[in-house]
mmCIF file of C-alpha atoms in Angstrom:
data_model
loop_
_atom_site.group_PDB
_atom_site.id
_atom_site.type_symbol
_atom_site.label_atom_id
_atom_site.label_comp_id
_atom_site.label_asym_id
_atom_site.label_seq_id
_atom_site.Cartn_x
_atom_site.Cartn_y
_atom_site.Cartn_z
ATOM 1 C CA UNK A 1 0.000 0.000 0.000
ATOM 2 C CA UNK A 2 2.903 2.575 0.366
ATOM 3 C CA UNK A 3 4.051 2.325 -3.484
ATOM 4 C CA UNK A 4 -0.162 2.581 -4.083
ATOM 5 C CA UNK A 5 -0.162 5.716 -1.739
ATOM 6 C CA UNK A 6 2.928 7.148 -3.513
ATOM 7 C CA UNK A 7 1.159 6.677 -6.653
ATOM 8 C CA UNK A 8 -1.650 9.111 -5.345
ATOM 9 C CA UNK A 9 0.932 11.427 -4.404
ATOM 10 C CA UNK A 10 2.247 11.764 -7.706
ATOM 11 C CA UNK A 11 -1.230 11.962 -9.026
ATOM 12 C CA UNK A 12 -1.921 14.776 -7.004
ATOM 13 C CA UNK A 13 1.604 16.491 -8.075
ATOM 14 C CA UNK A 14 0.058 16.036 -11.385
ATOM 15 C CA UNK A 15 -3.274 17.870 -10.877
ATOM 16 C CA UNK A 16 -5.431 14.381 -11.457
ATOM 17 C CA UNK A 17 -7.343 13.212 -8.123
ATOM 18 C CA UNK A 18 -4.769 11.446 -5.962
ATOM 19 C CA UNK A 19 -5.372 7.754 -6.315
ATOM 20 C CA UNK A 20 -2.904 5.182 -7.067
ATOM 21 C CA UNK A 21 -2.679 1.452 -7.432
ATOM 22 C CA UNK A 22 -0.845 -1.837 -7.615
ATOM 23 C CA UNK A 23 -1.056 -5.108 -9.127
ATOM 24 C CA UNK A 24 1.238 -7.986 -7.049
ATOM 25 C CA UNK A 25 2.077 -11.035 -7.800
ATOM 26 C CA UNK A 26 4.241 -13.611 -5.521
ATOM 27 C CA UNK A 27 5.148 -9.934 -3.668
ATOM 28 C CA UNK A 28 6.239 -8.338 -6.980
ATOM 29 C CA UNK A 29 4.677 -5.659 -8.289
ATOM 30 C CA UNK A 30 3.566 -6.605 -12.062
ATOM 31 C CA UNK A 31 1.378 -3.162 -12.941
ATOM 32 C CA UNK A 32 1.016 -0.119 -11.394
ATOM 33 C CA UNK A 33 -0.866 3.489 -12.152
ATOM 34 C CA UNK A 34 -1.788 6.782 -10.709
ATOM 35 C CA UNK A 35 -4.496 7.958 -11.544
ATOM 36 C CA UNK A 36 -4.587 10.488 -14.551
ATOM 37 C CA UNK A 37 -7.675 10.521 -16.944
ATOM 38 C CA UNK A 38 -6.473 14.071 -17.800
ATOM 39 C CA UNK A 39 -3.104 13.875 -18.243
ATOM 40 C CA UNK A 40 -3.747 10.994 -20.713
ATOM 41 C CA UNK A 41 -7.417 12.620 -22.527
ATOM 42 C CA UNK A 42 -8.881 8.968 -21.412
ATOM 43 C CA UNK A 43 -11.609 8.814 -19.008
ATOM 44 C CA UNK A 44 -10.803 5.150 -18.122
ATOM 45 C CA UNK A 45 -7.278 5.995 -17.123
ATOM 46 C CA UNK A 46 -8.044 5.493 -13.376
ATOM 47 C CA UNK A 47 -5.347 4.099 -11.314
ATOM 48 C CA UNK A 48 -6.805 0.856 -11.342
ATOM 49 C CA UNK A 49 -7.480 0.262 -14.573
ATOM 50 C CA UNK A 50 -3.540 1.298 -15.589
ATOM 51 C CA UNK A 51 -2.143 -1.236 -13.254
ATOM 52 C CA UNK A 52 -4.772 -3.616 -14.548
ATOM 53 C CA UNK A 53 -3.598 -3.245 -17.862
ATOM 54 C CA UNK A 54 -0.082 -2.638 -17.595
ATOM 55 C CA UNK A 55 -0.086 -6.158 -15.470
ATOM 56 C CA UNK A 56 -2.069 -8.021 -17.934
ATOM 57 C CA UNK A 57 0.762 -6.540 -20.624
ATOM 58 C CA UNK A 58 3.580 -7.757 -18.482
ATOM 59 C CA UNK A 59 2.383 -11.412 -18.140
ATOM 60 C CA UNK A 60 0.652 -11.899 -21.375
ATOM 61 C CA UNK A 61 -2.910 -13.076 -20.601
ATOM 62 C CA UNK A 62 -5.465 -11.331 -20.160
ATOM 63 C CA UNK A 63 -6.554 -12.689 -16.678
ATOM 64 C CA UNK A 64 -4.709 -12.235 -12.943
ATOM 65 C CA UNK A 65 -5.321 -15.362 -11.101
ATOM 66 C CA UNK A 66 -3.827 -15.378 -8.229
ATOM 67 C CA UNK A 67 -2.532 -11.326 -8.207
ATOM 68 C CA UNK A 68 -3.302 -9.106 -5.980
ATOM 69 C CA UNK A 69 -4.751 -5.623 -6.690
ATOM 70 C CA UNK A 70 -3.803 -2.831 -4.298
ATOM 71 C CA UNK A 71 -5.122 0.604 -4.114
ATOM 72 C CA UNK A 72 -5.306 3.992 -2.380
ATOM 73 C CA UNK A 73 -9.707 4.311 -2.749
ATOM 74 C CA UNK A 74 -12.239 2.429 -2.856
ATOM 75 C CA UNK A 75 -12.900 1.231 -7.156
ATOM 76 C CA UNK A 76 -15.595 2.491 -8.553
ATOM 77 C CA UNK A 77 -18.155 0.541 -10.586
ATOM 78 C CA UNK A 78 -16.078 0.452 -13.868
ATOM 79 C CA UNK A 79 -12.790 -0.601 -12.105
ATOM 80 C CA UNK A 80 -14.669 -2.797 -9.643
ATOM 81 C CA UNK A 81 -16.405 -4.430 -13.071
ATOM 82 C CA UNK A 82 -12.857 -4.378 -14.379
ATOM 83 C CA UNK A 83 -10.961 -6.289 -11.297
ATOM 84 C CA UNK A 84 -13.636 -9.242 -11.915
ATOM 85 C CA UNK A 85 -12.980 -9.289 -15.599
ATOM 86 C CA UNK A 86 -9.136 -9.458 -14.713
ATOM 87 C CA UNK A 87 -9.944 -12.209 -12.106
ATOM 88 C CA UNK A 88 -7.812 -10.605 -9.407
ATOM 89 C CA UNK A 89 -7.741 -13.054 -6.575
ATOM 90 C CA UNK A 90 -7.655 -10.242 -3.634
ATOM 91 C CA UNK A 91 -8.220 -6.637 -3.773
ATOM 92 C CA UNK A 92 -6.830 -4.418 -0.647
ATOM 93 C CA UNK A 93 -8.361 -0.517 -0.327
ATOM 94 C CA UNK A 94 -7.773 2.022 1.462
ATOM 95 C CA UNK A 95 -10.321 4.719 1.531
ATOM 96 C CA UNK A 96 -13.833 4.017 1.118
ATOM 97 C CA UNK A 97 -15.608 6.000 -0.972
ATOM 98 C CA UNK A 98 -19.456 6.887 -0.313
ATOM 99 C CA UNK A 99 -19.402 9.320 -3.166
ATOM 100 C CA UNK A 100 -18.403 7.055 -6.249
ATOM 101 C CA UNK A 101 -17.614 3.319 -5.088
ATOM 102 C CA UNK A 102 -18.793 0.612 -6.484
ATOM 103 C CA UNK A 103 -17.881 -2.124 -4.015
ATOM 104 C CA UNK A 104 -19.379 -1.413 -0.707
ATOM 105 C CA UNK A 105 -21.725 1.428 -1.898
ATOM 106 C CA UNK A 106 -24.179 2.350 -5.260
ATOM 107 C CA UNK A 107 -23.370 -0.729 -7.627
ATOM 108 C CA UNK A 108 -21.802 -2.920 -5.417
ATOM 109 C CA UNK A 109 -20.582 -5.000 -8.103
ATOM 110 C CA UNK A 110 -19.227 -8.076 -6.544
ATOM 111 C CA UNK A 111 -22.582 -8.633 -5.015
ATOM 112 C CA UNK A 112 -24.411 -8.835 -8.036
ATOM 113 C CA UNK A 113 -25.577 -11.992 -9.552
ATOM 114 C CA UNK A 114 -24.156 -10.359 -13.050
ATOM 115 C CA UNK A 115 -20.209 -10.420 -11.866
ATOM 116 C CA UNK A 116 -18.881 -13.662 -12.416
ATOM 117 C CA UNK A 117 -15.947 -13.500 -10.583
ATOM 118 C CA UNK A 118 -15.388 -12.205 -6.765
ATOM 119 C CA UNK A 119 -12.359 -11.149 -5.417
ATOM 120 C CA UNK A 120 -11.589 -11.087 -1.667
ATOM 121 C CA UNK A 121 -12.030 -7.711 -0.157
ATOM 122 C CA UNK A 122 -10.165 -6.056 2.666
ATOM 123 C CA UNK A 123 -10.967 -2.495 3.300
ATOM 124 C CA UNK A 124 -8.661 -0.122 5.404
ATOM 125 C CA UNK A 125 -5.218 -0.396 5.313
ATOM 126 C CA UNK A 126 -3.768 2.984 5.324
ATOM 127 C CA UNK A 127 -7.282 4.568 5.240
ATOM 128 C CA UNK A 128 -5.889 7.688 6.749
ATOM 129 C CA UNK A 129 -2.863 8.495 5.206
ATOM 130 C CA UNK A 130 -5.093 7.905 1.455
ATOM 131 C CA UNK A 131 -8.212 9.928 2.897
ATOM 132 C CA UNK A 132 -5.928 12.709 4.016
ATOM 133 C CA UNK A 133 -4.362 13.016 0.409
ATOM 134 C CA UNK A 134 -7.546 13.066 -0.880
ATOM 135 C CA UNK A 135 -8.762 15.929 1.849
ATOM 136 C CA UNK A 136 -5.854 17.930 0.998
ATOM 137 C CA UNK A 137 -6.280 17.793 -2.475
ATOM 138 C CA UNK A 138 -9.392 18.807 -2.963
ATOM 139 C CA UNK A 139 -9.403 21.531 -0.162
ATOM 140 C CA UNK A 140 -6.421 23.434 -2.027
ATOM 141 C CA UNK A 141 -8.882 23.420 -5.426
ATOM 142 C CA UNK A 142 -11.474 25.179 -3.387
ATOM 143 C CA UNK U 1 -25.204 0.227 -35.536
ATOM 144 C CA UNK U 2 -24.812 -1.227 -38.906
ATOM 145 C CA UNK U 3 -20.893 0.038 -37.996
ATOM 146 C CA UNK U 4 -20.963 -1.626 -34.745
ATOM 147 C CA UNK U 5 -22.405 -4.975 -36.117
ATOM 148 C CA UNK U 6 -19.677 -5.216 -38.423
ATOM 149 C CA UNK U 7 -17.285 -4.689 -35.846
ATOM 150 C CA UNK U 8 -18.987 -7.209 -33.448
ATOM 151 C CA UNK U 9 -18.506 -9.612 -36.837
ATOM 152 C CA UNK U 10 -14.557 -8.754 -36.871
ATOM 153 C CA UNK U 11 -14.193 -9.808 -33.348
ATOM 154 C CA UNK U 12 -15.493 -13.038 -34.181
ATOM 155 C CA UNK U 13 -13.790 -13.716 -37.055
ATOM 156 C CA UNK U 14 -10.897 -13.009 -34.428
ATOM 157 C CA UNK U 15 -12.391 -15.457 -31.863
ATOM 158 C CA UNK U 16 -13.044 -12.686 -29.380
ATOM 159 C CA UNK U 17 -16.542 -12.528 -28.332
ATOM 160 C CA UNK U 18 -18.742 -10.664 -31.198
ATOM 161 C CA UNK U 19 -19.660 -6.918 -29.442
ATOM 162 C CA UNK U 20 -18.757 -3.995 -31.639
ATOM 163 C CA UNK U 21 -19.246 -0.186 -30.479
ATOM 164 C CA UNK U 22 -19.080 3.188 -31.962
ATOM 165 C CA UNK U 23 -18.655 6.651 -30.767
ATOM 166 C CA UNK U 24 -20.533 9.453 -32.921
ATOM 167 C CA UNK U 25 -20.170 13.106 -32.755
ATOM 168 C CA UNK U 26 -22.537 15.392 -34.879
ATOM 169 C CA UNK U 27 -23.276 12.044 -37.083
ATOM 170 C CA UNK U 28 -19.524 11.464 -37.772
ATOM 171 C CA UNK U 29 -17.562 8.236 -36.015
ATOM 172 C CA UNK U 30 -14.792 9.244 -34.023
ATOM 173 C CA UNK U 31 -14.095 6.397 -32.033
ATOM 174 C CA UNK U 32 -14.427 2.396 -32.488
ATOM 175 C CA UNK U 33 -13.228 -0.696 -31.690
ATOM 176 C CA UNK U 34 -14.487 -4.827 -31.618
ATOM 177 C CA UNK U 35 -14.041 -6.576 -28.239
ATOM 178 C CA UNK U 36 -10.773 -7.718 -27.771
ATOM 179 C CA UNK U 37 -9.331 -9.164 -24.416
ATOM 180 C CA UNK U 38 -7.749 -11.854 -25.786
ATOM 181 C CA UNK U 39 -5.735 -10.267 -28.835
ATOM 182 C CA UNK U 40 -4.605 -7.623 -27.068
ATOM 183 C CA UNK U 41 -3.822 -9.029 -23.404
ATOM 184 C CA UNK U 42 -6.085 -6.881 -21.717
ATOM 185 C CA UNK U 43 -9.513 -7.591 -19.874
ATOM 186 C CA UNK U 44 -10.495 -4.103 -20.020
ATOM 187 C CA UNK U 45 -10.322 -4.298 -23.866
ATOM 188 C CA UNK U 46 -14.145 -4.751 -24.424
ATOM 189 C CA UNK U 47 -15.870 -2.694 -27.406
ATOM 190 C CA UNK U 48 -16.956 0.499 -25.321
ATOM 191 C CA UNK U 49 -13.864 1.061 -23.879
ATOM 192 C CA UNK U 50 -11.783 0.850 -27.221
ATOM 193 C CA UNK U 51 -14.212 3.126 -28.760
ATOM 194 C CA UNK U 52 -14.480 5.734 -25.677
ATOM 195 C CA UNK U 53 -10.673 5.320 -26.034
ATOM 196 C CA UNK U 54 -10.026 6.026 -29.010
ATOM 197 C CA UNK U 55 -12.806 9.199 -29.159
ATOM 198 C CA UNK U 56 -11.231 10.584 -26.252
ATOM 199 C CA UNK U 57 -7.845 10.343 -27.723
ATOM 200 C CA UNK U 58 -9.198 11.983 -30.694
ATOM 201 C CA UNK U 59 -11.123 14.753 -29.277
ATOM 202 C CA UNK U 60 -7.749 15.203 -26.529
ATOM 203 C CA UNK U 61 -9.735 15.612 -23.905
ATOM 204 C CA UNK U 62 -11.410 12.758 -20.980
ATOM 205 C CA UNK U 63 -15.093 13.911 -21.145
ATOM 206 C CA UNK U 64 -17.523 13.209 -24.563
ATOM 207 C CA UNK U 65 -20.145 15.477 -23.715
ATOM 208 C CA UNK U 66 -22.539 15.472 -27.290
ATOM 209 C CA UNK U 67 -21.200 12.370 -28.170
ATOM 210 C CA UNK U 68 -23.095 9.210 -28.558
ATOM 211 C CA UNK U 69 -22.025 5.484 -27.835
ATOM 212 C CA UNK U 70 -23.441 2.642 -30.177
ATOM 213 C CA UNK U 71 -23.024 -1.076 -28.965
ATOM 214 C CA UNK U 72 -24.709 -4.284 -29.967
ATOM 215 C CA UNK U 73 -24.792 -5.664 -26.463
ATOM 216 C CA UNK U 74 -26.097 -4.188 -23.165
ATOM 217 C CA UNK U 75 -22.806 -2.832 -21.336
ATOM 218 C CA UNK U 76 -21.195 -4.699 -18.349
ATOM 219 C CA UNK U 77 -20.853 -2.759 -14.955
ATOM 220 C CA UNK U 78 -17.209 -2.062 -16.393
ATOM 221 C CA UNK U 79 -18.270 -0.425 -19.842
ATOM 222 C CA UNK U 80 -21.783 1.797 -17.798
ATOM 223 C CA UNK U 81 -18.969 3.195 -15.291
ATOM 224 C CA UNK U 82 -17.119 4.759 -18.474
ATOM 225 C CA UNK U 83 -19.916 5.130 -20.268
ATOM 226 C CA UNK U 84 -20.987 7.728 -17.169
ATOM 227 C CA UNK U 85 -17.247 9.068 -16.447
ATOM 228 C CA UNK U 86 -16.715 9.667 -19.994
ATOM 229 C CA UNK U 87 -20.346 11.923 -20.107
ATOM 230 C CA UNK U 88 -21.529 9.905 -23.248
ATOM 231 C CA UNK U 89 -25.052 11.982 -23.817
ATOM 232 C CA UNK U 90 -27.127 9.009 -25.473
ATOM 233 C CA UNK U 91 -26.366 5.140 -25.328
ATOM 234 C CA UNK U 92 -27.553 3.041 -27.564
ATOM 235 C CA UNK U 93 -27.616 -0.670 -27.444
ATOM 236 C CA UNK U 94 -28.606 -3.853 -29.262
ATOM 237 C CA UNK U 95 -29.451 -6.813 -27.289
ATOM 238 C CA UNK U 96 -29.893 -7.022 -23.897
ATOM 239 C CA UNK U 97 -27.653 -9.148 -22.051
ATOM 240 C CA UNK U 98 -29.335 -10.619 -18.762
ATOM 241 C CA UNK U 99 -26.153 -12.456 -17.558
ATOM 242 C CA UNK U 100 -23.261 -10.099 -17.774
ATOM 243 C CA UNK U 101 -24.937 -6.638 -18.405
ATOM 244 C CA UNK U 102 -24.523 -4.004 -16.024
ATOM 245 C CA UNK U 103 -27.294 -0.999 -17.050
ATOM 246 C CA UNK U 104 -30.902 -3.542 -16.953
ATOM 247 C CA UNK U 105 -29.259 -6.113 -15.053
ATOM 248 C CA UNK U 106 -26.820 -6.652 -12.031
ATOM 249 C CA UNK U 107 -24.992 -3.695 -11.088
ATOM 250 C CA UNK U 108 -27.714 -1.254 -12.857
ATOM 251 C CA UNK U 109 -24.730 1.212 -12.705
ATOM 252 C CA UNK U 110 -26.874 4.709 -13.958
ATOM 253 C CA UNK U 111 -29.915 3.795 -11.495
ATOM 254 C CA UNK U 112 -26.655 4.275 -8.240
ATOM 255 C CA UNK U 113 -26.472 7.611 -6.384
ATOM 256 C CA UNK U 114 -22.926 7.143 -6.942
ATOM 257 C CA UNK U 115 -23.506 7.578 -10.948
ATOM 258 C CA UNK U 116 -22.977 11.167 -11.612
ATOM 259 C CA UNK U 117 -23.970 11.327 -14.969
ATOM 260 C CA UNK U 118 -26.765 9.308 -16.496
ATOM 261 C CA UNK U 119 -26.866 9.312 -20.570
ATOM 262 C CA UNK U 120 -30.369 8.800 -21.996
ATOM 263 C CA UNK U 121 -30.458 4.888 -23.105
ATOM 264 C CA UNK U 122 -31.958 3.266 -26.085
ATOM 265 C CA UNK U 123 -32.516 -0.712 -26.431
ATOM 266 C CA UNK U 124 -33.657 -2.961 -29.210
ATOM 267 C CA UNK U 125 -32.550 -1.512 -32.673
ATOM 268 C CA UNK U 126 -30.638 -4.006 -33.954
ATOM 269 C CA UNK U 127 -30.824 -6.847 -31.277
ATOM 270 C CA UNK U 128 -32.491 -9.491 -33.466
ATOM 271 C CA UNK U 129 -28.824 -9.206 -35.916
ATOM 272 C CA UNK U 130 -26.543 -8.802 -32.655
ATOM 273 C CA UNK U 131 -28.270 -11.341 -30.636
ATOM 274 C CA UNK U 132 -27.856 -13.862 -33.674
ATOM 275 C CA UNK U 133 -23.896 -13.123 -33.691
ATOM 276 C CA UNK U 134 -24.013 -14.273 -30.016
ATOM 277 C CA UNK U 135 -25.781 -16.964 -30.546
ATOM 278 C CA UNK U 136 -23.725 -18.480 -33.699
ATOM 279 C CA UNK U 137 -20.580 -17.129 -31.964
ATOM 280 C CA UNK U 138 -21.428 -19.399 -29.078
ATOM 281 C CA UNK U 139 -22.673 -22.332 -30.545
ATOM 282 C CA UNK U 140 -19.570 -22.864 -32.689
ATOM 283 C CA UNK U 141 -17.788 -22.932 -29.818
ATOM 284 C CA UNK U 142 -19.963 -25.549 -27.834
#
């Protein structure tokens, strides 16, 4: 989770909304990403979805059994829907995220009979540290 | 959607599952793509996101406000959470798809107080010629 929150912080460096994310497999990191839809004109290029890919690039397949996926906020319904597709085995967040998730609030994806595929989910680990990025950030736009 | 059936045919030909999707601006297409995890190593890589992709890139910027989306199958959690991030103004899809899609079915991502944009959606036109793709698609495979 520190590489994911370091991520954010270059995200926020950046200008995008500071979220950032890991893919790990065997404790290697395979796929990474900060978040940065506007640095990139691509409104899929969350953090998620960049380590997603770039991890699915680096082992050739386009499934991640048994990887990990770590990140800074809680996914929202297109990276949640994404994480199944890539059948990440575990998925760690940080932040929860009342606003825009998609995992324990609005879409909950992984509870619908539609998502074929449900990773493990533990929420929490480094919750502040994330959430006070994510405070900080958006108080200096105000 | 004659553009996105033929696309949804490609992928086939490709063995990728047949879903084609176009983005149109003012009645021109500026973004496309056929589903295609599998040829490209990357589970995100369904229809709707190649096509946002590719519009976005176009247009260099991460939000398609007065663009539509064309698709011959009802979008998966994954492709509605773009779909709304992206600010696509008017979906359009072919067949419904009760096992996998995400805007009907399942997740029902636009219905979630956590969707902040909803585009106006349109079902049917084309579904009899999409759903038969599927079908054949599927069948050969059996």
């Amino acid at each position: 989770m520190r590489r994911a929150l370091a991520l954010a912080e270059a995200a926020a460096v950046a200008g995008e909304v500071p979220v950032g994310a890991v893919v790990v497999r065997d404790g290697e990191v395979i796929g990474e990403g900060g978040n940065a839809p506007r640095r990139l004109n691509d409104p899929t290029a969350h953090a998620e979805m960049l380590a997603i890919r770039a991890a699915a690039e680096r082992i050739g397949g386009d499934r991640l059994q048994d990887c990990e996926l770590w990140v800074t906020l809680e996914p929202c319904a297109m990276c949640a829907g994404a994480i199944a597709l890539a059948r990440i085995s575990r998925l760690y967040y940080a932040a929860p995220d009342p606003k825009g998730g998609g995992v324990e609030h609005g879409a909950r994806v992984f509870a619908q009979p539609t998502c074929h595929h449900r990773p493990e989910v533990y929420a929490g680990m480094g919750e502040a540290d994330a959430a006070a990025l994510l405070r900080s950030f958006f108080s200096a736009k105000r």
